[in-house]
Amino acid sequence: MPLATDKLRAWAEVDLGQLERNLANIRAALPPHLRYVAVIKADAYGHGSTAVATRLMRAGADLFAVANIDEAAALREIGSGWPILILSAVLPSERPEVFAHNVTPTVSSVEEVRAFAEEARTRGCVLGIHLKIDTGMGRLGVWHEDAAALTSEIRSHKSLRLEGVYTHFACADSDAAVTGEQRGRFLRCLDTAGLAQSPGLIIHADNSAGIDTFPSGGPFNGARVGLLQFGVRPYAGSLLANVAVEPVFSFRARVALVKSLPSGTAVSYGHTHTLRRPSRLAILAAGYADGIPTRMSNRGRVLIHGYECPIVGRVTMDQTLVDVTDLSRPVVPGDTATLIGTQDDARLGVEDFAAAADQIPWETFCSISKRVRRVYRLDSAL
Ligand SMILES: *Cc1c(COP(=O)(O)O)cnc(C)c1O
């Protein structure tokens, strides 16, 4: 079914059937007992959390992870029974909402443990929590040497139930030695604190890049999958080549005007580009307010009629200039320019966009703004 995009100036297409296939293929590449923690923070990496979460619920996710209480509350609206883990530290003022929305906080400190235990006791309930251990990221988590003591503290509170233990890798996509060392520290913590054999405990360390080296055997029974489920490998050279995932997200903008300009004309703010020949320019109906960063000025490329055309001059708030002089077929207003995605036989990946924008793919997805309507391809996976 064609998507109704003809009235849109800039839009993102999200292929939910492909998302579903990606989840199935990632699962198939991992041990069958693995809990699939679907990371859908930041509006599901800009893909739209409601549509993405709804489809992932159907596709076989076990658990959802979000950044904060607001994201957790929004997700709770669409799935009452689902476990939802908050990955960031919960602010003291947000603690009551953890109970109100029945979501699972991450704890890293004795202060958090005591405050949650007290609040749960007062409310007469038992709160499920995940303990995070810092094995070398230096961000959240109790420092690994102090993890056993904090585990005892947690166990001393009847109003808390330890449901998961996890760590986070700092260099999963860049340094296998560091990742190995972090994994080793984590495993030693689990042993020291007597957690490795706790029944029902979710033990997770790997993000998309970590999955590359998911150990067979060992106590790990969960993985937190973010970027990979959207069909993007976390780094070039990833071993995940055998996991069949395809991109889910395309970013397109409409050509709003086409014009010819004489050789020698300097274009856009600051006159950073001068035309060296009589040129045809297509003016796109999207700019930095839509998520095309100014860093892409004179650097980025877009597909029009399946050809890569260079962005010329400075990207402006609502419009971007593209040189279409070399195209054999005339470009006309209303034509589609593809910034991320396929067009005819050509493809520009989010990795290409990110490289030209000095971003990482995660950041690109989060930078494509609200003005860019997300439209969903709803076809089922099979
Ligand atoms: C965002 C995040 C993930 C997912 O990372 P990807 O690289 O997108 O797979 C996993 N764990 C934590 C703690 C995160 O913040």
mmCIF file of C-alpha atoms and ligand atoms in Angstrom, residues 39 41 45 87 132 139 166 168 206-209 224-228 234 362, ligand 1:
data_model
loop_
_atom_site.group_PDB
_atom_site.id
_atom_site.type_symbol
_atom_site.label_atom_id
_atom_site.label_comp_id
_atom_site.label_asym_id
_atom_site.label_seq_id
_atom_site.Cartn_x
_atom_site.Cartn_y
_atom_site.Cartn_z
ATOM 1 C CA VAL A 39 15.852 -0.295 24.050
ATOM 2 C CA LYS A 41 14.648 5.473 24.609
ATOM 3 C CA TYR A 45 15.706 6.489 18.439
ATOM 4 C CA LEU A 87 18.151 3.059 32.287
ATOM 5 C CA LYS A 132 23.797 -1.574 37.768
ATOM 6 C CA ARG A 139 28.931 6.637 34.391
ATOM 7 C CA TYR A 166 23.689 -5.330 34.549
ATOM 8 C CA HIS A 168 27.435 -1.299 30.323
ATOM 9 C CA ASP A 206 25.478 -6.387 25.918
ATOM 10 C CA ASN A 207 24.227 -3.544 23.783
ATOM 11 C CA SER A 208 24.047 -3.914 19.982
ATOM 12 C CA ALA A 209 27.818 -3.816 19.601
ATOM 13 C CA ARG A 224 19.817 -4.688 25.478
ATOM 14 C CA VAL A 225 19.248 -4.146 21.788
ATOM 15 C CA GLY A 226 18.939 -0.604 20.489
ATOM 16 C CA LEU A 227 20.453 0.461 17.197
ATOM 17 C CA LEU A 228 20.672 -3.013 15.674
ATOM 18 C CA PRO A 234 26.932 -0.405 15.335
ATOM 19 C CA TRP A 362 22.376 7.164 17.090
HETATM 20 C C1 LIG B 1 21.170 3.095 24.764
HETATM 21 C C2 LIG B 1 21.620 1.974 25.593
HETATM 22 C C3 LIG B 1 21.688 0.670 25.062
HETATM 23 C C4 LIG B 1 21.445 0.355 23.613
HETATM 24 O O1 LIG B 1 22.585 0.671 22.875
HETATM 25 P P1 LIG B 1 22.687 0.344 21.305
HETATM 26 O O2 LIG B 1 24.105 0.621 20.987
HETATM 27 O O3 LIG B 1 21.767 1.287 20.608
HETATM 28 O O4 LIG B 1 22.296 -1.072 21.132
HETATM 29 C C5 LIG B 1 22.032 -0.353 25.927
HETATM 30 N N1 LIG B 1 22.284 -0.113 27.230
HETATM 31 C C6 LIG B 1 22.241 1.121 27.766
HETATM 32 C C7 LIG B 1 22.546 1.306 29.211
HETATM 33 C C8 LIG B 1 21.921 2.206 26.972
HETATM 34 O O5 LIG B 1 21.872 3.432 27.507
#
